[in-house]
């Protein structure tokens, strides 16, 4: 793994062994007794265990840690993705009766079974109930709230294991341990503050700790107070971005955007400006930006009253951006950056209108349709403006007469550099014109294009924007003009 990549602390410090799971002694003992019955070849009467309790207290961690200790495979599924009877049959149904090649047991882990709704299930729950009593592999279900009515039959056939919130003292020690291993200076009182604010949710605590430490290099009470109290905004946003960019599956990214306290446009602006920071591959980045621009389209339709479109907005902003990263690489290590004000405004106004205005103007210059432009040309413009040669980008700005907000759209965080480069191109063109004029006035009075090019001067031809093209708007009247 390259140094550029970083692993979020909740993954880095996930318990590797059952001993690392803190403060859940009773749950641990119940779960291990149940699992050991399986391992001894005497499957327990209840062949599924239902681990329940508040979020972020170690339910999933315990299952993964036990699998690690006993060298068992885990098949992890998300119940909300496996609602239909057919899906359950194809996944849990097959796995429950099959031994992996190692011949050892395989734990089937279904997260969030309380996400199964009675209405939308199309038989998923019934199918699960049919499989459990005969399963040949241990099935583990997790839930935050197992007391919903429709889960009653499931409660009857599973071993219910309760997980409680961790005590503040244990959470503080856990956070202190992370700080020590990261060599981060921390104030114990600040850790206590973070633990209190999150009321036993270790995932939230570790995320908050990382947000403070990563942003400031230390964890003081002052920082914890300022940041953790304001978590609804800054930390929630940070968490949303992290959960999208580091999502291992589409549903995780979707959950991140739907659970965020931020408004959709703000999340979009942040994602937009940080895609480049996180995705090193231009094609990944393009796919992510493309998904975002579609999300923006659906959002405007939703706001026009078609609220059904909101679910597409979530799909495109979350899984659309997360799954755009197809290469086998972790996101880059770069820190998140605040979207520049102009970008934010441009995005909030409407990303699409900027895109459409570029498409309309440039498509007619290139004699292609706007949809061909968007599909075949725009991706290259993104690459040139965001990662390519600045001189080329500057030339395109001048040649196509792009406005500042259009440059913002194409270049994102690099727009200032591109605008500067465009100024340099204008200046070079101006000087070129002066030379031309001077040569025109010379004794022979015969300036030759080829000679000027060979002197290394810039011309719009160099950018494929020769004089046959219509003149760019902000260049009108300047080309060929001489300065006295
Ligand atoms: N008891 C614990 N001991 C050590 N680390 C923990 C514990 N509980 C949670 N964590 C940390 O918090 C992260 C999230 O925990 P985990 O996924 O196990 O929570 P969960 O109870 O399954 O939550 P959810 O109900 O939201 O799925 C873990 O990666 C780990 O870093």
XYZ file of C-alpha atoms and ligand atoms in Angstrom:
515
model
C 0.000 0.000 0.000
C 1.451 3.394 -0.938
C 2.149 6.089 1.606
C -0.401 8.213 -0.158
C -3.198 5.990 1.050
C -4.715 6.100 4.443
C -7.061 3.883 6.298
C -9.779 5.422 8.443
C -9.111 4.706 12.086
C -12.321 2.789 12.638
C -10.967 0.261 10.163
C -7.332 0.486 11.227
C -8.210 -0.045 14.887
C -10.990 -2.524 14.406
C -10.552 -5.338 16.951
C -8.400 -8.050 15.393
C -9.052 -10.597 18.110
C -11.906 -11.225 20.573
C -9.634 -9.910 23.337
C -9.561 -6.503 21.626
C -13.338 -6.147 21.873
C -13.766 -3.908 24.885
C -16.444 -3.955 27.568
C -18.868 -6.551 26.201
C -17.938 -9.461 28.463
C -21.364 -11.005 28.787
C -22.118 -10.764 25.090
C -18.700 -12.184 24.269
C -19.176 -15.172 26.545
C -22.673 -15.949 25.183
C -21.529 -15.634 21.605
C -18.383 -17.732 22.048
C -20.268 -20.520 23.839
C -22.734 -20.623 20.962
C -19.972 -20.594 18.333
C -17.936 -23.254 20.120
C -20.934 -25.603 20.050
C -20.800 -25.299 16.260
C -17.051 -25.875 16.256
C -17.432 -29.028 18.327
C -19.713 -30.411 15.644
C -22.844 -30.123 17.809
C -24.822 -27.279 16.239
C -26.815 -25.443 18.920
C -30.565 -25.691 18.973
C -30.836 -22.105 17.753
C -28.759 -21.990 14.623
C -28.834 -18.232 14.297
C -27.697 -15.620 16.817
C -29.190 -12.137 16.850
C -26.709 -9.575 18.207
C -28.560 -6.418 19.102
C -27.828 -3.087 20.701
C -26.966 0.546 19.893
C -24.801 1.408 16.892
C -21.013 1.291 17.096
C -20.595 -0.880 20.178
C -18.839 -3.897 18.680
C -21.492 -6.276 17.297
C -19.928 -6.671 13.872
C -16.435 -6.370 15.336
C -16.989 -9.327 17.649
C -18.106 -11.592 14.823
C -15.142 -10.618 12.651
C -12.690 -10.944 15.551
C -14.026 -14.397 16.498
C -13.787 -15.515 12.869
C -10.187 -14.348 12.877
C -9.352 -16.169 16.113
C -11.004 -19.408 15.000
C -9.838 -19.034 11.395
C -13.340 -19.120 9.978
C -14.572 -17.470 6.820
C -17.255 -14.820 7.040
C -19.833 -14.121 4.386
C -21.005 -10.565 5.075
C -24.352 -9.508 3.691
C -26.486 -6.460 4.225
C -30.062 -7.359 4.894
C -31.478 -4.277 3.230
C -29.935 -5.505 -0.019
C -31.327 -8.978 0.336
C -34.968 -8.478 0.893
C -36.611 -10.634 -1.686
C -37.032 -14.322 -1.060
C -35.115 -15.011 -4.245
C -32.091 -12.973 -3.051
C -32.042 -14.711 0.326
C -32.309 -18.093 -1.353
C -29.391 -17.349 -3.679
C -27.106 -16.038 -0.923
C -27.933 -17.205 2.591
C -29.796 -20.234 1.266
C -26.764 -21.504 -0.642
C -24.138 -20.540 1.952
C -26.060 -22.008 4.879
C -25.677 -25.523 3.505
C -22.251 -25.388 1.926
C -18.796 -25.845 3.442
C -15.985 -23.693 2.095
C -13.090 -25.489 0.375
C -11.193 -25.437 3.669
C -13.860 -27.720 5.092
C -14.295 -25.372 8.031
C -17.428 -23.574 9.048
C -18.377 -20.275 7.482
C -20.143 -17.572 9.468
C -22.967 -15.934 7.561
C -23.256 -12.385 8.843
C -26.324 -10.343 7.985
C -26.118 -6.755 9.146
C -29.087 -4.604 10.026
C -31.885 -7.135 9.909
C -34.124 -4.493 11.464
C -33.894 -2.834 8.025
C -36.195 -5.519 6.685
C -39.590 -3.984 6.451
C -42.681 -6.114 6.495
C -44.046 -4.318 3.472
C -41.082 -4.313 1.112
C -39.750 -7.715 1.911
C -41.425 -9.757 -0.731
C -40.921 -12.897 1.315
C -37.303 -12.301 2.381
C -37.989 -12.706 6.065
C -40.063 -15.854 5.541
C -37.287 -17.382 3.492
C -34.783 -16.620 6.241
C -37.045 -18.259 8.820
C -37.251 -21.318 6.626
C -33.452 -21.604 6.304
C -32.382 -21.002 9.917
C -33.616 -24.226 11.613
C -31.668 -26.464 9.210
C -28.596 -24.304 8.591
C -25.264 -26.167 8.521
C -23.251 -22.969 9.046
C -23.695 -20.433 11.871
C -25.902 -17.501 10.908
C -25.384 -14.217 12.764
C -27.810 -11.342 12.452
C -27.284 -7.836 13.831
C -29.880 -5.217 14.656
C -30.157 -1.947 16.530
C -33.805 -2.435 17.293
C -34.907 -6.076 17.367
C -38.216 -5.264 19.035
C -40.129 -4.345 15.905
C -43.310 -6.311 15.445
C -42.350 -7.941 12.201
C -39.183 -9.361 13.790
C -41.058 -11.391 16.396
C -40.772 -14.705 14.491
C -37.060 -14.071 14.086
C -36.661 -13.420 17.808
C -38.216 -16.822 18.477
C -35.736 -18.802 16.379
C -32.549 -16.931 17.291
C -30.297 -16.704 20.319
C -30.685 -13.072 21.389
C -27.408 -11.497 22.577
C -27.510 -7.999 23.944
C -24.727 -5.418 23.475
C -24.664 -2.371 25.735
C -23.150 1.071 25.409
C -19.544 1.096 26.542
C -18.674 2.889 29.771
C -16.969 6.269 29.437
C -13.830 4.963 31.173
C -13.423 2.138 28.673
C -14.005 4.387 25.716
C -11.410 6.865 27.030
C -8.815 4.085 27.363
C -9.596 2.875 23.869
C -9.161 6.411 22.468
C -5.981 6.951 24.474
C -4.552 3.757 23.027
C -5.222 4.981 19.497
C -3.564 8.354 20.253
C -0.499 6.562 21.637
C -0.193 4.388 18.582
C -0.609 7.369 16.281
C 1.846 9.437 18.369
C -0.785 12.122 18.810
C -0.547 14.389 21.802
C -3.873 14.249 23.620
C -5.505 15.680 26.654
C -7.338 12.943 28.616
C -10.097 15.344 29.507
C -10.700 15.980 25.821
C -11.041 12.226 25.271
C -13.548 12.063 28.090
C -15.463 14.926 26.468
C -15.583 13.059 23.123
C -16.723 9.868 24.895
C -19.475 11.686 26.799
C -20.777 13.448 23.741
C -21.137 10.185 21.862
C -22.742 8.265 24.692
C -20.946 4.949 24.222
C -20.923 4.849 20.429
C -17.305 3.859 19.797
C -17.500 4.299 16.046
C -18.621 7.908 16.492
C -15.921 8.524 19.118
C -13.127 7.171 16.942
C -14.369 9.195 13.979
C -14.504 12.358 16.065
C -11.067 11.698 17.463
C -9.672 11.238 13.980
C -11.348 14.396 12.710
C -9.817 16.496 15.490
C -6.396 14.825 15.351
C -6.166 14.806 11.586
C -7.151 18.418 11.264
C -5.003 19.777 14.093
C -2.327 17.196 14.914
C -3.304 17.107 18.591
C -6.392 16.654 20.729
C -6.969 19.384 23.262
C -10.039 20.195 25.292
C -10.422 23.447 23.420
C -10.472 21.698 20.038
C -12.768 18.935 21.255
C -15.213 21.512 22.604
C -15.163 23.551 19.437
C -15.407 20.625 17.043
C -17.348 17.972 18.823
C -20.015 20.324 20.044
C -20.412 21.513 16.466
C -20.510 17.929 15.198
C -23.818 18.316 13.487
C -22.011 20.468 10.984
C -18.283 20.056 10.616
C -17.792 16.575 11.925
C -20.977 15.208 10.486
C -19.877 16.527 7.120
C -16.402 15.080 7.534
C -17.958 11.760 8.443
C -20.281 11.828 5.465
C -17.390 12.456 3.070
C -15.309 9.724 4.653
C -18.177 7.256 4.576
C -18.751 7.950 0.886
C -15.135 7.948 -0.283
C -14.160 4.903 1.773
C -17.386 2.931 1.358
C -16.804 -0.749 0.739
C -20.259 -1.228 -0.728
C -22.860 0.947 -2.382
C -25.344 0.693 0.466
C -22.769 2.103 2.893
C -22.323 5.216 0.754
C -26.065 5.600 0.406
C -26.510 5.330 4.144
C -23.851 8.024 4.600
C -25.692 10.599 2.491
C -29.169 9.748 3.692
C -28.096 9.927 7.352
C -26.163 13.167 7.005
C -27.497 16.228 8.765
C -26.155 18.455 6.001
C -28.291 19.640 3.130
C -27.782 17.858 -0.182
C -26.336 20.820 -2.039
C -23.650 21.347 0.558
C -22.684 17.676 0.475
C -22.582 17.869 -3.310
C -20.291 20.888 -3.254
C -17.944 19.178 -0.826
C -17.890 15.951 -2.786
C -17.318 17.870 -5.995
C -14.279 19.713 -4.700
C -12.788 16.719 -2.988
C -13.122 14.055 -5.664
C -9.756 15.120 -7.040
C -8.221 14.938 -3.562
C -9.339 11.392 -3.115
C -9.361 9.809 -6.561
C -5.972 9.678 -8.275
C -7.206 8.055 -11.464
C -8.725 10.608 -13.887
C -11.273 8.112 -15.142
C -12.482 7.384 -11.619
C -12.708 11.091 -10.995
C -14.652 11.661 -14.183
C -17.164 8.950 -13.328
C -17.629 10.469 -9.897
C -18.184 13.976 -11.298
C -20.547 12.582 -13.871
C -22.603 10.891 -11.141
C -22.680 14.156 -9.204
C -23.899 16.177 -12.144
C -26.703 13.684 -12.650
C -27.516 13.896 -8.957
C -27.788 17.634 -9.400
C -30.247 17.162 -12.266
C -32.468 14.874 -10.212
C -32.276 17.223 -7.271
C -33.612 20.073 -9.347
C -36.455 17.822 -10.525
C -37.140 16.754 -6.974
C -37.253 20.370 -5.878
C -39.676 21.106 -8.666
C -42.101 18.843 -6.823
C -41.185 15.343 -8.012
C -39.918 14.159 -4.673
C -39.697 10.582 -5.898
C -36.501 11.635 -7.651
C -34.804 12.166 -4.316
C -33.882 8.505 -4.111
C -31.918 8.865 -7.390
C -30.146 11.849 -5.857
C -29.033 9.673 -2.939
C -28.017 6.829 -5.255
C -25.891 9.076 -7.431
C -24.301 11.146 -4.677
C -23.496 8.170 -2.488
C -22.976 4.900 -4.395
C -22.482 6.824 -7.691
C -19.467 8.644 -6.300
C -18.212 5.786 -4.133
C -18.372 3.142 -6.843
C -16.778 5.446 -9.426
C -13.461 4.277 -8.007
C -13.006 1.082 -9.944
C -9.272 0.676 -9.719
C -7.893 -1.493 -6.954
C -6.647 1.441 -4.919
C -7.553 3.103 -1.694
C -8.473 6.763 -1.868
C -5.567 9.198 -1.715
C -4.367 10.437 1.618
C -4.966 14.130 0.846
C -6.981 16.072 3.364
C -10.407 17.331 2.554
C -10.503 20.884 1.382
C -13.158 23.468 1.865
C -14.905 24.229 -1.391
C -13.868 27.672 -2.583
C -16.664 30.185 -2.320
C -17.068 30.619 -6.036
C -17.275 26.875 -6.548
C -19.793 26.554 -3.814
C -21.922 29.315 -5.286
C -21.601 27.928 -8.790
C -22.566 24.499 -7.558
C -25.425 25.736 -5.455
C -26.800 27.723 -8.349
C -26.740 24.743 -10.632
C -23.829 22.694 -11.817
C -25.806 21.634 -14.792
C -26.561 25.058 -16.150
C -22.834 25.808 -16.308
C -22.197 22.486 -17.982
C -24.998 23.069 -20.478
C -23.793 26.524 -21.375
C -20.294 25.184 -22.102
C -21.760 22.288 -24.060
C -23.986 24.463 -26.212
C -21.291 26.943 -27.161
C -18.478 24.518 -27.706
C -20.534 21.853 -29.472
C -21.436 24.334 -32.197
C -17.784 25.375 -32.519
C -16.773 21.755 -32.914
C -19.699 20.913 -35.203
C -20.965 18.119 -32.981
C -24.121 17.616 -30.952
C -24.234 18.699 -27.325
C -24.710 15.117 -26.188
C -21.609 13.999 -28.156
C -19.771 16.891 -26.586
C -20.806 15.829 -23.103
C -19.950 12.208 -23.650
C -16.821 12.388 -25.780
C -15.204 15.787 -25.257
C -16.094 16.898 -21.751
C -14.259 14.020 -20.044
C -11.035 15.113 -21.741
C -11.606 18.725 -20.788
C -11.953 17.629 -17.141
C -8.695 15.738 -17.392
C -6.859 18.617 -19.062
C -8.226 21.236 -16.663
C -7.853 19.260 -13.479
C -4.722 17.247 -14.121
C -3.253 18.066 -17.507
C -0.924 20.673 -18.902
C -1.752 24.125 -17.508
C -0.564 25.876 -20.631
C -2.982 23.838 -22.684
C -5.823 24.554 -20.262
C -5.038 28.287 -20.319
C -5.039 28.212 -24.121
C -8.441 26.546 -24.164
C -9.840 29.169 -21.794
C -8.706 31.933 -24.118
C -9.553 30.114 -27.304
C -13.051 29.169 -26.233
C -13.662 32.348 -24.258
C -14.604 30.433 -21.103
C -16.017 32.452 -18.239
C -14.707 32.279 -14.695
C -17.542 30.064 -13.462
C -17.061 27.737 -16.435
C -13.382 27.459 -15.537
C -14.451 26.775 -11.956
C -16.661 23.972 -13.162
C -13.976 22.413 -15.351
C -10.919 22.979 -13.173
C -12.376 22.844 -9.633
C -9.663 23.512 -7.070
C -7.163 24.137 -9.840
C -9.142 26.980 -11.379
C -6.951 29.743 -10.010
C -3.895 28.208 -11.713
C -5.801 27.760 -14.948
C -7.016 31.366 -14.893
C -3.446 32.530 -14.298
C -2.244 30.414 -17.170
C -4.976 31.918 -19.379
C -3.639 35.397 -18.514
C -0.163 34.256 -19.505
C -1.495 32.934 -22.802
C -3.258 36.229 -23.487
C -0.072 38.101 -22.715
C 1.954 35.824 -25.009
C -0.581 36.292 -27.779
C -0.448 40.023 -27.310
C 3.322 39.975 -27.578
C 3.070 37.724 -30.626
C 0.814 40.309 -32.230
C 3.326 43.002 -31.477
C 6.088 41.012 -33.141
C 3.820 40.386 -36.093
C 3.055 44.063 -36.364
C 6.720 44.955 -35.993
C 7.679 42.445 -38.659
C 4.933 43.760 -40.847
C 6.561 47.170 -40.626
C 10.079 45.783 -41.283
C 12.142 46.548 -44.322
C 10.935 43.444 -46.181
C 7.404 43.703 -44.789
C 6.826 39.884 -45.185
C 6.272 38.152 -41.817
C 5.846 34.379 -42.218
C 3.648 32.266 -39.970
C 6.094 29.312 -39.979
C 8.913 31.531 -38.779
C 6.899 32.979 -35.963
C 5.958 29.480 -34.805
C 9.555 28.401 -34.853
C 10.462 31.272 -32.557
C 8.373 29.597 -29.884
C 5.633 32.198 -29.749
C 2.148 31.137 -28.765
C -0.632 31.126 -31.274
C -4.169 29.834 -30.909
C -3.342 27.332 -33.660
C -1.217 25.534 -31.141
C -4.382 24.701 -29.225
C -6.280 23.596 -32.302
C -8.103 26.918 -32.270
C -6.858 28.390 -35.505
C -8.041 31.582 -37.113
C -10.717 29.704 -39.051
C -12.630 29.255 -35.807
C -14.982 32.031 -34.804
C -13.301 34.410 -32.434
C -13.713 33.864 -28.752
C -15.853 36.448 -27.113
C -13.331 37.960 -24.739
C -10.673 37.947 -27.370
C -12.725 39.888 -29.881
C -10.905 42.722 -31.497
C -7.641 41.867 -29.809
C -6.153 39.416 -32.225
C -4.070 41.043 -34.884
C -4.431 44.361 -33.113
C -1.196 46.279 -32.797
C -0.173 48.285 -29.840
C 1.267 51.671 -30.481
N -16.472 -2.923 22.032
C -15.581 -2.417 21.167
N -14.262 -2.615 21.361
C -13.360 -2.109 20.501
N -13.676 -1.357 19.413
C -14.974 -1.138 19.181
C -15.980 -1.655 20.045
N -17.160 -1.269 19.574
C -16.935 -0.558 18.474
N -15.623 -0.466 18.234
C -15.011 0.319 17.123
O -16.087 0.937 16.418
C -16.149 0.478 15.058
C -17.582 0.092 14.739
O -17.947 -1.049 15.492
P -18.937 -2.166 14.951
O -19.006 -2.130 13.458
O -18.553 -3.444 15.566
O -20.275 -1.627 15.560
P -21.718 -2.278 15.514
O -22.144 -2.468 16.914
O -21.725 -3.467 14.620
O -22.539 -1.074 14.905
P -23.828 -1.048 13.912
O -24.998 -1.487 14.712
O -23.948 0.372 13.502
O -23.482 -1.969 12.763
C -15.182 -0.692 14.993
O -14.488 -0.688 13.782
C -14.231 -0.490 16.132
O -13.157 0.311 15.681
